[in-house]
PDB file of C-alpha atoms in Angstrom:
ATOM      1  CA  UNK J   1      15.739   1.963   0.107  1.00 53.00           C
ATOM      2  CA  UNK J   2      12.304   2.628   1.444  1.00 49.00           C
ATOM      3  CA  UNK J   3      11.657   5.727  -0.605  1.00 54.00           C
ATOM      4  CA  UNK J   4      12.481   3.864  -3.769  1.00 54.00           C
ATOM      5  CA  UNK J   5      10.197   0.967  -2.560  1.00 50.00           C
ATOM      6  CA  UNK J   6       7.196   3.429  -2.026  1.00 49.00           C
ATOM      7  CA  UNK J   7       7.743   5.026  -5.402  1.00 55.00           C
ATOM      8  CA  UNK J   8       7.433   1.659  -7.106  1.00 49.00           C
ATOM      9  CA  UNK J   9       4.229   1.094  -5.337  1.00 50.00           C
ATOM     10  CA  UNK J  10       2.818   4.580  -6.407  1.00 50.00           C
ATOM     11  CA  UNK J  11       3.829   3.934 -10.038  1.00 52.00           C
ATOM     12  CA  UNK J  12       1.977   0.525  -9.980  1.00 49.00           C
ATOM     13  CA  UNK J  13      -0.978   2.209  -8.533  1.00 48.00           C
ATOM     14  CA  UNK J  14      -1.096   4.927 -11.246  1.00 49.00           C
ATOM     15  CA  UNK J  15      -0.827   2.175 -13.986  1.00 48.00           C
ATOM     16  CA  UNK J  16      -3.481   0.054 -12.368  1.00 47.00           C
ATOM     17  CA  UNK J  17      -5.850   3.136 -12.265  1.00 45.00           C
ATOM     18  CA  UNK J  18      -5.381   3.712 -15.854  1.00 48.00           C
ATOM     19  CA  UNK J  19      -6.100   0.017 -16.702  1.00 45.00           C
ATOM     20  CA  UNK J  20      -9.118  -0.050 -14.484  1.00 42.00           C
ATOM     21  CA  UNK J  21     -10.718   2.963 -16.502  1.00 45.00           C
ATOM     22  CA  UNK J  22     -10.684   0.918 -19.611  1.00 46.00           C
ATOM     23  CA  UNK J  23     -12.506  -2.064 -18.490  1.00 43.00           C
ATOM     24  CA  UNK J  24     -16.244  -2.600 -19.413  1.00 46.00           C
ATOM     25  CA  UNK J  25     -18.972  -3.051 -16.725  1.00 45.00           C
ATOM     26  CA  UNK J  26     -19.757  -6.353 -18.309  1.00 47.00           C
ATOM     27  CA  UNK J  27     -16.419  -7.675 -17.647  1.00 57.00           C
ATOM     28  CA  UNK J  28     -16.083  -6.406 -14.166  1.00 59.00           C
ATOM     29  CA  UNK J  29     -19.367  -8.154 -13.301  1.00 64.00           C
ATOM     30  CA  UNK J  30     -18.030 -11.624 -14.379  1.00 79.00           C
ATOM     31  CA  UNK J  31     -17.727 -13.871 -11.365  1.00 82.00           C
ATOM     32  CA  UNK J  32     -14.632 -15.884 -12.137  1.00 89.00           C
ATOM     33  CA  UNK J  33     -14.708 -17.425  -8.604  1.00 85.00           C
ATOM     34  CA  UNK J  34     -17.132 -19.986  -9.889  1.00 84.00           C
ATOM     35  CA  UNK J  35     -14.513 -21.231 -12.397  1.00 92.00           C
ATOM     36  CA  UNK J  36     -11.132 -20.539 -10.630  1.00 95.00           C
ATOM     37  CA  UNK J  37     -10.787 -22.370  -7.313  1.00 96.00           C
ATOM     38  CA  UNK J  38      -8.680 -20.269  -4.862  1.00 97.00           C
ATOM     39  CA  UNK J  39      -5.421 -21.928  -3.861  1.00 98.00           C
ATOM     40  CA  UNK J  40      -4.779 -22.403  -0.143  1.00 98.00           C
ATOM     41  CA  UNK J  41      -1.687 -20.292   0.125  1.00 96.00           C
ATOM     42  CA  UNK J  42      -2.325 -17.727  -2.622  1.00 97.00           C
ATOM     43  CA  UNK J  43      -4.145 -14.411  -2.269  1.00 95.00           C
ATOM     44  CA  UNK J  44      -7.138 -14.344  -4.752  1.00 95.00           C
ATOM     45  CA  UNK J  45      -6.970 -11.432  -7.368  1.00 95.00           C
ATOM     46  CA  UNK J  46     -10.810 -11.249  -7.543  1.00 95.00           C
ATOM     47  CA  UNK J  47     -12.705  -8.959  -5.189  1.00 95.00           C
ATOM     48  CA  UNK J  48     -15.370 -10.664  -2.916  1.00 94.00           C
ATOM     49  CA  UNK J  49     -17.044 -10.734   0.459  1.00 96.00           C
ATOM     50  CA  UNK J  50     -15.977 -13.886   2.050  1.00 97.00           C
ATOM     51  CA  UNK J  51     -14.642 -15.350   5.261  1.00 98.00           C
ATOM     52  CA  UNK J  52     -11.849 -17.934   5.666  1.00 98.00           C
ATOM     53  CA  UNK J  53     -10.398 -20.152   8.343  1.00 98.00           C
ATOM     54  CA  UNK J  54      -7.032 -21.796   7.762  1.00 98.00           C
ATOM     55  CA  UNK J  55      -5.413 -24.499   9.745  1.00 97.00           C
ATOM     56  CA  UNK J  56      -2.023 -25.997   9.504  1.00 95.00           C
ATOM     57  CA  UNK J  57      -0.680 -29.025  11.355  1.00 95.00           C
ATOM     58  CA  UNK J  58       2.998 -29.501  11.226  1.00 91.00           C
ATOM     59  CA  UNK J  59       4.263 -32.944  11.332  1.00 80.00           C
ATOM     60  CA  UNK J  60       7.910 -32.162  12.193  1.00 73.00           C
ATOM     61  CA  UNK J  61       9.066 -32.329  15.964  1.00 70.00           C
ATOM     62  CA  UNK J  62       8.168 -30.351  17.810  1.00 74.00           C
ATOM     63  CA  UNK J  63       4.800 -30.305  15.974  1.00 85.00           C
ATOM     64  CA  UNK J  64       2.394 -27.451  15.992  1.00 90.00           C
ATOM     65  CA  UNK J  65      -1.108 -26.337  15.189  1.00 93.00           C
ATOM     66  CA  UNK J  66      -2.042 -23.007  13.567  1.00 94.00           C
ATOM     67  CA  UNK J  67      -5.460 -21.496  13.178  1.00 96.00           C
ATOM     68  CA  UNK J  68      -5.679 -18.381  11.056  1.00 97.00           C
ATOM     69  CA  UNK J  69      -9.014 -16.463  10.314  1.00 98.00           C
ATOM     70  CA  UNK J  70      -9.339 -14.030   7.432  1.00 98.00           C
ATOM     71  CA  UNK J  71     -12.078 -11.696   6.063  1.00 98.00           C
ATOM     72  CA  UNK J  72     -12.418 -10.319   2.429  1.00 97.00           C
ATOM     73  CA  UNK J  73     -14.595  -7.307   1.598  1.00 97.00           C
ATOM     74  CA  UNK J  74     -15.537  -6.002  -1.769  1.00 96.00           C
ATOM     75  CA  UNK J  75     -15.944  -2.097  -1.539  1.00 96.00           C
ATOM     76  CA  UNK J  76     -16.802  -1.706  -5.364  1.00 93.00           C
ATOM     77  CA  UNK J  77     -15.811  -3.238  -8.561  1.00 89.00           C
ATOM     78  CA  UNK J  78     -12.279  -1.952  -8.389  1.00 94.00           C
ATOM     79  CA  UNK J  79     -11.393  -1.699  -4.730  1.00 97.00           C
ATOM     80  CA  UNK J  80     -11.410  -4.235  -1.943  1.00 97.00           C
ATOM     81  CA  UNK J  81      -9.834  -5.008   1.489  1.00 97.00           C
ATOM     82  CA  UNK J  82      -8.417  -7.788   3.444  1.00 97.00           C
ATOM     83  CA  UNK J  83      -8.282  -8.328   7.213  1.00 97.00           C
ATOM     84  CA  UNK J  84      -6.056 -11.127   8.648  1.00 97.00           C
ATOM     85  CA  UNK J  85      -7.133 -11.743  12.222  1.00 97.00           C
ATOM     86  CA  UNK J  86      -4.434 -12.862  14.649  1.00 96.00           C
ATOM     87  CA  UNK J  87      -3.283 -16.367  14.013  1.00 94.00           C
ATOM     88  CA  UNK J  88      -3.186 -18.753  16.947  1.00 95.00           C
ATOM     89  CA  UNK J  89      -0.265 -21.171  17.185  1.00 93.00           C
ATOM     90  CA  UNK J  90       0.158 -23.928  19.804  1.00 92.00           C
ATOM     91  CA  UNK J  91       3.194 -26.279  19.898  1.00 87.00           C
ATOM     92  CA  UNK J  92       2.696 -29.865  20.691  1.00 81.00           C
ATOM     93  CA  UNK J  93       1.817 -31.289  23.202  1.00 81.00           C
ATOM     94  CA  UNK J  94      -1.152 -28.938  23.001  1.00 81.00           C
ATOM     95  CA  UNK J  95      -2.095 -27.636  26.294  1.00 77.00           C
ATOM     96  CA  UNK J  96       1.286 -27.934  27.968  1.00 78.00           C
ATOM     97  CA  UNK J  97       3.610 -26.632  25.272  1.00 84.00           C
ATOM     98  CA  UNK J  98       4.000 -22.855  24.566  1.00 87.00           C
ATOM     99  CA  UNK J  99       1.292 -21.069  22.446  1.00 91.00           C
ATOM    100  CA  UNK J 100       0.829 -17.578  21.175  1.00 92.00           C
ATOM    101  CA  UNK J 101      -1.299 -15.310  18.964  1.00 95.00           C
ATOM    102  CA  UNK J 102       0.484 -13.982  15.923  1.00 93.00           C
ATOM    103  CA  UNK J 103       0.342 -10.776  13.890  1.00 94.00           C
ATOM    104  CA  UNK J 104      -2.720  -9.133  12.474  1.00 96.00           C
ATOM    105  CA  UNK J 105      -2.757  -7.740   9.043  1.00 97.00           C
ATOM    106  CA  UNK J 106      -4.861  -5.437   6.889  1.00 98.00           C
ATOM    107  CA  UNK J 107      -4.442  -4.747   3.147  1.00 97.00           C
ATOM    108  CA  UNK J 108      -6.105  -2.595   0.409  1.00 98.00           C
ATOM    109  CA  UNK J 109      -6.668  -4.201  -3.029  1.00 98.00           C
ATOM    110  CA  UNK J 110      -6.891  -2.476  -6.374  1.00 97.00           C
ATOM    111  CA  UNK J 111      -8.332  -4.541  -9.279  1.00 95.00           C
ATOM    112  CA  UNK J 112      -6.685  -3.141 -12.389  1.00 94.00           C
ATOM    113  CA  UNK J 113      -7.695  -5.841 -15.055  1.00 94.00           C
ATOM    114  CA  UNK J 114     -10.734  -8.101 -15.281  1.00 92.00           C
ATOM    115  CA  UNK J 115     -11.551  -9.444 -18.638  1.00 92.00           C
ATOM    116  CA  UNK J 116     -13.608 -12.546 -19.297  1.00 90.00           C
ATOM    117  CA  UNK J 117     -15.307 -14.381 -22.080  1.00 90.00           C
ATOM    118  CA  UNK J 118     -17.383 -17.168 -20.555  1.00 84.00           C
ATOM    119  CA  UNK J 119     -18.605 -18.346 -23.972  1.00 86.00           C
ATOM    120  CA  UNK J 120     -14.975 -19.327 -24.561  1.00 89.00           C
ATOM    121  CA  UNK J 121     -14.219 -20.159 -20.955  1.00 91.00           C
ATOM    122  CA  UNK J 122     -11.570 -17.568 -20.519  1.00 94.00           C
ATOM    123  CA  UNK J 123     -10.827 -14.790 -17.997  1.00 95.00           C
ATOM    124  CA  UNK J 124      -7.655 -12.674 -17.046  1.00 96.00           C
ATOM    125  CA  UNK J 125      -7.252 -10.720 -13.726  1.00 96.00           C
ATOM    126  CA  UNK J 126      -4.676  -8.554 -12.385  1.00 97.00           C
ATOM    127  CA  UNK J 127      -4.773  -7.004  -8.920  1.00 97.00           C
ATOM    128  CA  UNK J 128      -2.363  -4.939  -6.724  1.00 98.00           C
ATOM    129  CA  UNK J 129      -2.280  -4.857  -2.972  1.00 98.00           C
ATOM    130  CA  UNK J 130      -0.551  -3.050  -0.167  1.00 97.00           C
ATOM    131  CA  UNK J 131      -0.683  -4.718   3.307  1.00 97.00           C
ATOM    132  CA  UNK J 132       0.665  -3.891   6.680  1.00 97.00           C
ATOM    133  CA  UNK J 133       1.324  -6.466   9.466  1.00 96.00           C
ATOM    134  CA  UNK J 134       1.493  -5.777  13.148  1.00 96.00           C
ATOM    135  CA  UNK J 135       2.346  -7.893  16.084  1.00 94.00           C
ATOM    136  CA  UNK J 136       1.022  -6.609  19.356  1.00 90.00           C
ATOM    137  CA  UNK J 137       2.560  -9.259  21.617  1.00 89.00           C
ATOM    138  CA  UNK J 138       5.642 -10.835  19.964  1.00 89.00           C
ATOM    139  CA  UNK J 139       6.720 -14.365  21.198  1.00 87.00           C
ATOM    140  CA  UNK J 140       9.228 -15.256  18.713  1.00 84.00           C
ATOM    141  CA  UNK J 141      10.393 -18.377  20.484  1.00 81.00           C
ATOM    142  CA  UNK J 142       7.001 -19.900  19.661  1.00 82.00           C
ATOM    143  CA  UNK J 143       6.389 -18.232  16.274  1.00 84.00           C
ATOM    144  CA  UNK J 144       9.872 -17.267  14.699  1.00 83.00           C
ATOM    145  CA  UNK J 145      10.218 -15.358  11.520  1.00 82.00           C
ATOM    146  CA  UNK J 146       7.292 -13.081  12.195  1.00 88.00           C
ATOM    147  CA  UNK J 147       7.219  -9.390  12.930  1.00 90.00           C
ATOM    148  CA  UNK J 148       5.878  -5.908  11.765  1.00 95.00           C
ATOM    149  CA  UNK J 149       6.165  -5.353   8.059  1.00 96.00           C
ATOM    150  CA  UNK J 150       4.754  -3.627   4.959  1.00 97.00           C
ATOM    151  CA  UNK J 151       4.246  -5.663   1.858  1.00 97.00           C
ATOM    152  CA  UNK J 152       3.364  -4.735  -1.783  1.00 97.00           C
ATOM    153  CA  UNK J 153       2.315  -7.373  -4.263  1.00 97.00           C
ATOM    154  CA  UNK J 154       0.731  -8.140  -7.624  1.00 98.00           C
ATOM    155  CA  UNK J 155      -1.776 -11.002  -8.010  1.00 98.00           C
ATOM    156  CA  UNK J 156      -2.908 -12.550 -11.176  1.00 98.00           C
ATOM    157  CA  UNK J 157      -5.199 -15.337 -12.624  1.00 97.00           C
ATOM    158  CA  UNK J 158      -5.805 -16.850 -15.972  1.00 97.00           C
ATOM    159  CA  UNK J 159      -8.633 -19.170 -16.792  1.00 97.00           C
ATOM    160  CA  UNK J 160      -8.703 -21.571 -19.821  1.00 96.00           C
ATOM    161  CA  UNK J 161     -11.522 -23.676 -18.515  1.00 95.00           C
ATOM    162  CA  UNK J 162     -11.220 -26.375 -17.220  1.00 96.00           C
ATOM    163  CA  UNK J 163      -7.569 -25.323 -16.620  1.00 97.00           C
ATOM    164  CA  UNK J 164      -6.595 -22.245 -14.607  1.00 98.00           C
ATOM    165  CA  UNK J 165      -3.472 -20.613 -12.948  1.00 98.00           C
ATOM    166  CA  UNK J 166      -3.137 -17.965 -10.440  1.00 98.00           C
ATOM    167  CA  UNK J 167      -0.235 -16.454  -8.313  1.00 98.00           C
ATOM    168  CA  UNK J 168       1.262 -13.523  -6.506  1.00 98.00           C
ATOM    169  CA  UNK J 169       4.611 -11.823  -6.383  1.00 98.00           C
ATOM    170  CA  UNK J 170       5.904  -8.850  -4.256  1.00 97.00           C
ATOM    171  CA  UNK J 171       8.329  -7.517  -1.736  1.00 97.00           C
ATOM    172  CA  UNK J 172       8.162  -7.466   2.091  1.00 96.00           C
ATOM    173  CA  UNK J 173       9.804  -4.559   4.054  1.00 96.00           C
ATOM    174  CA  UNK J 174      10.419  -5.315   7.582  1.00 93.00           C
ATOM    175  CA  UNK J 175       9.691  -2.755  10.316  1.00 94.00           C
ATOM    176  CA  UNK J 176      11.834  -3.597  13.342  1.00 87.00           C
ATOM    177  CA  UNK J 177      12.998  -6.996  14.474  1.00 83.00           C
ATOM    178  CA  UNK J 178      11.782 -10.408  13.842  1.00 82.00           C
ATOM    179  CA  UNK J 179      11.232 -10.629  10.144  1.00 88.00           C
ATOM    180  CA  UNK J 180      13.391 -10.352   7.033  1.00 90.00           C
ATOM    181  CA  UNK J 181      12.999  -8.065   3.997  1.00 93.00           C
ATOM    182  CA  UNK J 182      12.760  -9.738   0.572  1.00 94.00           C
ATOM    183  CA  UNK J 183      10.905 -10.853  -2.343  1.00 96.00           C
ATOM    184  CA  UNK J 184       8.443 -13.650  -2.764  1.00 97.00           C
ATOM    185  CA  UNK J 185       6.622 -15.587  -5.569  1.00 98.00           C
ATOM    186  CA  UNK J 186       3.785 -18.068  -5.231  1.00 98.00           C
ATOM    187  CA  UNK J 187       1.861 -19.607  -8.251  1.00 98.00           C
ATOM    188  CA  UNK J 188      -0.241 -22.624  -8.924  1.00 98.00           C
ATOM    189  CA  UNK J 189      -1.641 -24.520 -11.773  1.00 98.00           C
ATOM    190  CA  UNK J 190      -5.083 -26.105 -11.364  1.00 98.00           C
ATOM    191  CA  UNK J 191      -7.809 -27.996 -13.197  1.00 98.00           C
ATOM    192  CA  UNK J 192     -11.517 -28.303 -12.504  1.00 96.00           C
ATOM    193  CA  UNK J 193     -12.417 -32.042 -12.281  1.00 96.00           C
ATOM    194  CA  UNK J 194     -16.219 -31.274 -12.226  1.00 93.00           C
ATOM    195  CA  UNK J 195     -18.440 -28.544 -10.983  1.00 90.00           C
ATOM    196  CA  UNK J 196     -17.699 -29.537  -7.445  1.00 94.00           C
ATOM    197  CA  UNK J 197     -14.115 -30.737  -7.447  1.00 97.00           C
ATOM    198  CA  UNK J 198     -10.795 -29.055  -8.441  1.00 97.00           C
ATOM    199  CA  UNK J 199      -7.134 -30.034  -7.934  1.00 98.00           C
ATOM    200  CA  UNK J 200      -3.980 -28.001  -8.217  1.00 98.00           C
ATOM    201  CA  UNK J 201      -0.346 -27.630  -7.526  1.00 98.00           C
ATOM    202  CA  UNK J 202       1.027 -24.648  -5.635  1.00 98.00           C
ATOM    203  CA  UNK J 203       4.684 -23.654  -5.585  1.00 98.00           C
ATOM    204  CA  UNK J 204       6.260 -20.791  -3.389  1.00 98.00           C
ATOM    205  CA  UNK J 205       9.723 -19.499  -3.276  1.00 97.00           C
ATOM    206  CA  UNK J 206      11.380 -16.507  -1.398  1.00 95.00           C
ATOM    207  CA  UNK J 207      14.698 -15.140  -0.313  1.00 92.00           C
ATOM    208  CA  UNK J 208      13.701 -14.129   3.188  1.00 87.00           C
ATOM    209  CA  UNK J 209      15.685 -16.950   4.978  1.00 86.00           C
ATOM    210  CA  UNK J 210      18.457 -15.918   7.292  1.00 79.00           C
ATOM    211  CA  UNK J 211      21.099 -18.631   7.525  1.00 79.00           C
ATOM    212  CA  UNK J 212      23.172 -19.399  10.707  1.00 73.00           C
ATOM    213  CA  UNK J 213      26.126 -17.371   9.378  1.00 74.00           C
ATOM    214  CA  UNK J 214      24.039 -14.271   8.706  1.00 72.00           C
ATOM    215  CA  UNK J 215      23.865 -14.670   4.956  1.00 80.00           C
ATOM    216  CA  UNK J 216      20.546 -14.558   3.086  1.00 83.00           C
ATOM    217  CA  UNK J 217      19.130 -17.937   1.869  1.00 86.00           C
ATOM    218  CA  UNK J 218      16.345 -19.260  -0.263  1.00 91.00           C
ATOM    219  CA  UNK J 219      13.290 -21.264   0.992  1.00 93.00           C
ATOM    220  CA  UNK J 220      10.141 -22.496  -0.620  1.00 95.00           C
ATOM    221  CA  UNK J 221       7.351 -25.095  -0.619  1.00 97.00           C
ATOM    222  CA  UNK J 222       5.326 -27.374  -2.845  1.00 98.00           C
ATOM    223  CA  UNK J 223       1.617 -28.139  -1.975  1.00 98.00           C
ATOM    224  CA  UNK J 224      -0.591 -30.428  -4.056  1.00 98.00           C
ATOM    225  CA  UNK J 225      -4.249 -29.854  -2.975  1.00 98.00           C
ATOM    226  CA  UNK J 226      -7.752 -30.760  -3.695  1.00 98.00           C
ATOM    227  CA  UNK J 227     -10.798 -28.551  -3.207  1.00 98.00           C
ATOM    228  CA  UNK J 228     -14.530 -29.549  -2.902  1.00 97.00           C
ATOM    229  CA  UNK J 229     -17.421 -27.060  -3.430  1.00 96.00           C
ATOM    230  CA  UNK J 230     -19.737 -28.219  -0.695  1.00 96.00           C
ATOM    231  CA  UNK J 231     -22.404 -25.703  -1.558  1.00 94.00           C
ATOM    232  CA  UNK J 232     -22.349 -22.793  -3.877  1.00 91.00           C
ATOM    233  CA  UNK J 233     -21.186 -20.587  -0.944  1.00 94.00           C
ATOM    234  CA  UNK J 234     -18.943 -23.235   0.986  1.00 97.00           C
ATOM    235  CA  UNK J 235     -15.491 -24.254  -0.305  1.00 97.00           C
ATOM    236  CA  UNK J 236     -13.363 -26.886   1.590  1.00 98.00           C
ATOM    237  CA  UNK J 237      -9.676 -27.498   0.414  1.00 98.00           C
ATOM    238  CA  UNK J 238      -6.926 -29.853   1.808  1.00 98.00           C
ATOM    239  CA  UNK J 239      -3.355 -29.770   0.853  1.00 98.00           C
ATOM    240  CA  UNK J 240      -0.149 -31.481   1.921  1.00 97.00           C
ATOM    241  CA  UNK J 241       2.837 -29.135   1.988  1.00 97.00           C
ATOM    242  CA  UNK J 242       6.640 -29.911   1.721  1.00 96.00           C
ATOM    243  CA  UNK J 243       8.701 -26.970   2.836  1.00 94.00           C
ATOM    244  CA  UNK J 244      12.344 -26.695   1.815  1.00 93.00           C
ATOM    245  CA  UNK J 245      15.119 -24.437   3.163  1.00 89.00           C
ATOM    246  CA  UNK J 246      18.680 -23.833   1.846  1.00 87.00           C
ATOM    247  CA  UNK J 247      20.239 -24.887   5.042  1.00 78.00           C
ATOM    248  CA  UNK J 248      18.522 -28.325   5.238  1.00 80.00           C
ATOM    249  CA  UNK J 249      18.333 -31.179   3.022  1.00 78.00           C
ATOM    250  CA  UNK J 250      15.121 -32.590   4.402  1.00 87.00           C
ATOM    251  CA  UNK J 251      11.699 -31.191   3.855  1.00 91.00           C
ATOM    252  CA  UNK J 252       9.222 -30.262   6.564  1.00 91.00           C
ATOM    253  CA  UNK J 253       5.711 -31.721   6.073  1.00 94.00           C
ATOM    254  CA  UNK J 254       2.483 -30.139   7.183  1.00 95.00           C
ATOM    255  CA  UNK J 255      -1.147 -30.523   6.386  1.00 97.00           C
ATOM    256  CA  UNK J 256      -3.342 -27.552   5.374  1.00 98.00           C
ATOM    257  CA  UNK J 257      -7.091 -27.175   5.470  1.00 98.00           C
ATOM    258  CA  UNK J 258      -9.106 -24.243   4.244  1.00 98.00           C
ATOM    259  CA  UNK J 259     -12.755 -23.480   4.638  1.00 98.00           C
ATOM    260  CA  UNK J 260     -14.338 -20.563   2.808  1.00 98.00           C
ATOM    261  CA  UNK J 261     -17.743 -19.019   2.996  1.00 97.00           C
ATOM    262  CA  UNK J 262     -18.936 -16.493   0.479  1.00 95.00           C
ATOM    263  CA  UNK J 263     -21.380 -13.850   1.576  1.00 93.00           C
TER     264      UNK J 263
END
């Protein structure tokens, strides 16, 4: 299984390198980040130098607060990297309930397609990423469903200004305990309201849920969100997420906030 998994990754990389050689310098210098607003829960397919801070407040009982910092770096027009610093999760009541630092992750991005025609308000992006995740001090009673893993995914974006869509799809291969292997898909549809505001609807689904009887189940989420470009380099986004699991008929609600700073 693992050998076949890594052969697929290698094949995608070769295809991507071939596409990358066909793109013009003018297309690769097009900054679509000015027209496509990053979704809170979707990895952006464009390469950039930026820092993020994500926060999630879970409204279910027991509630929790999660803080997740992330750094993106553009190495050149075709290669970038991602560093997810350890998340901090504290259950409520904060200060007296258990808390822990979660996994750290690092990924390598290969941008294979980047075409744009800003005269027509159109752009198309396609990027591949391989990411490894490591949890130095597991506390699964506080942060269940996490563990060491390797993921491969393809990310895309399409702009028809003022409308845009973006997404990611891939497979996570667990290493050890605490996390389930499986596929995932996350996509969104958005619209620029003005030069400062954008709204979009994000939908995610995966088969990484393990039911009480040991069978694999489906889970997913829906998150409408609004983003505000505070300045040309600062972005603030707020979303309300409803998460669903095959074993439960009631959604779990949480509020997300994302702050982005371009460098």
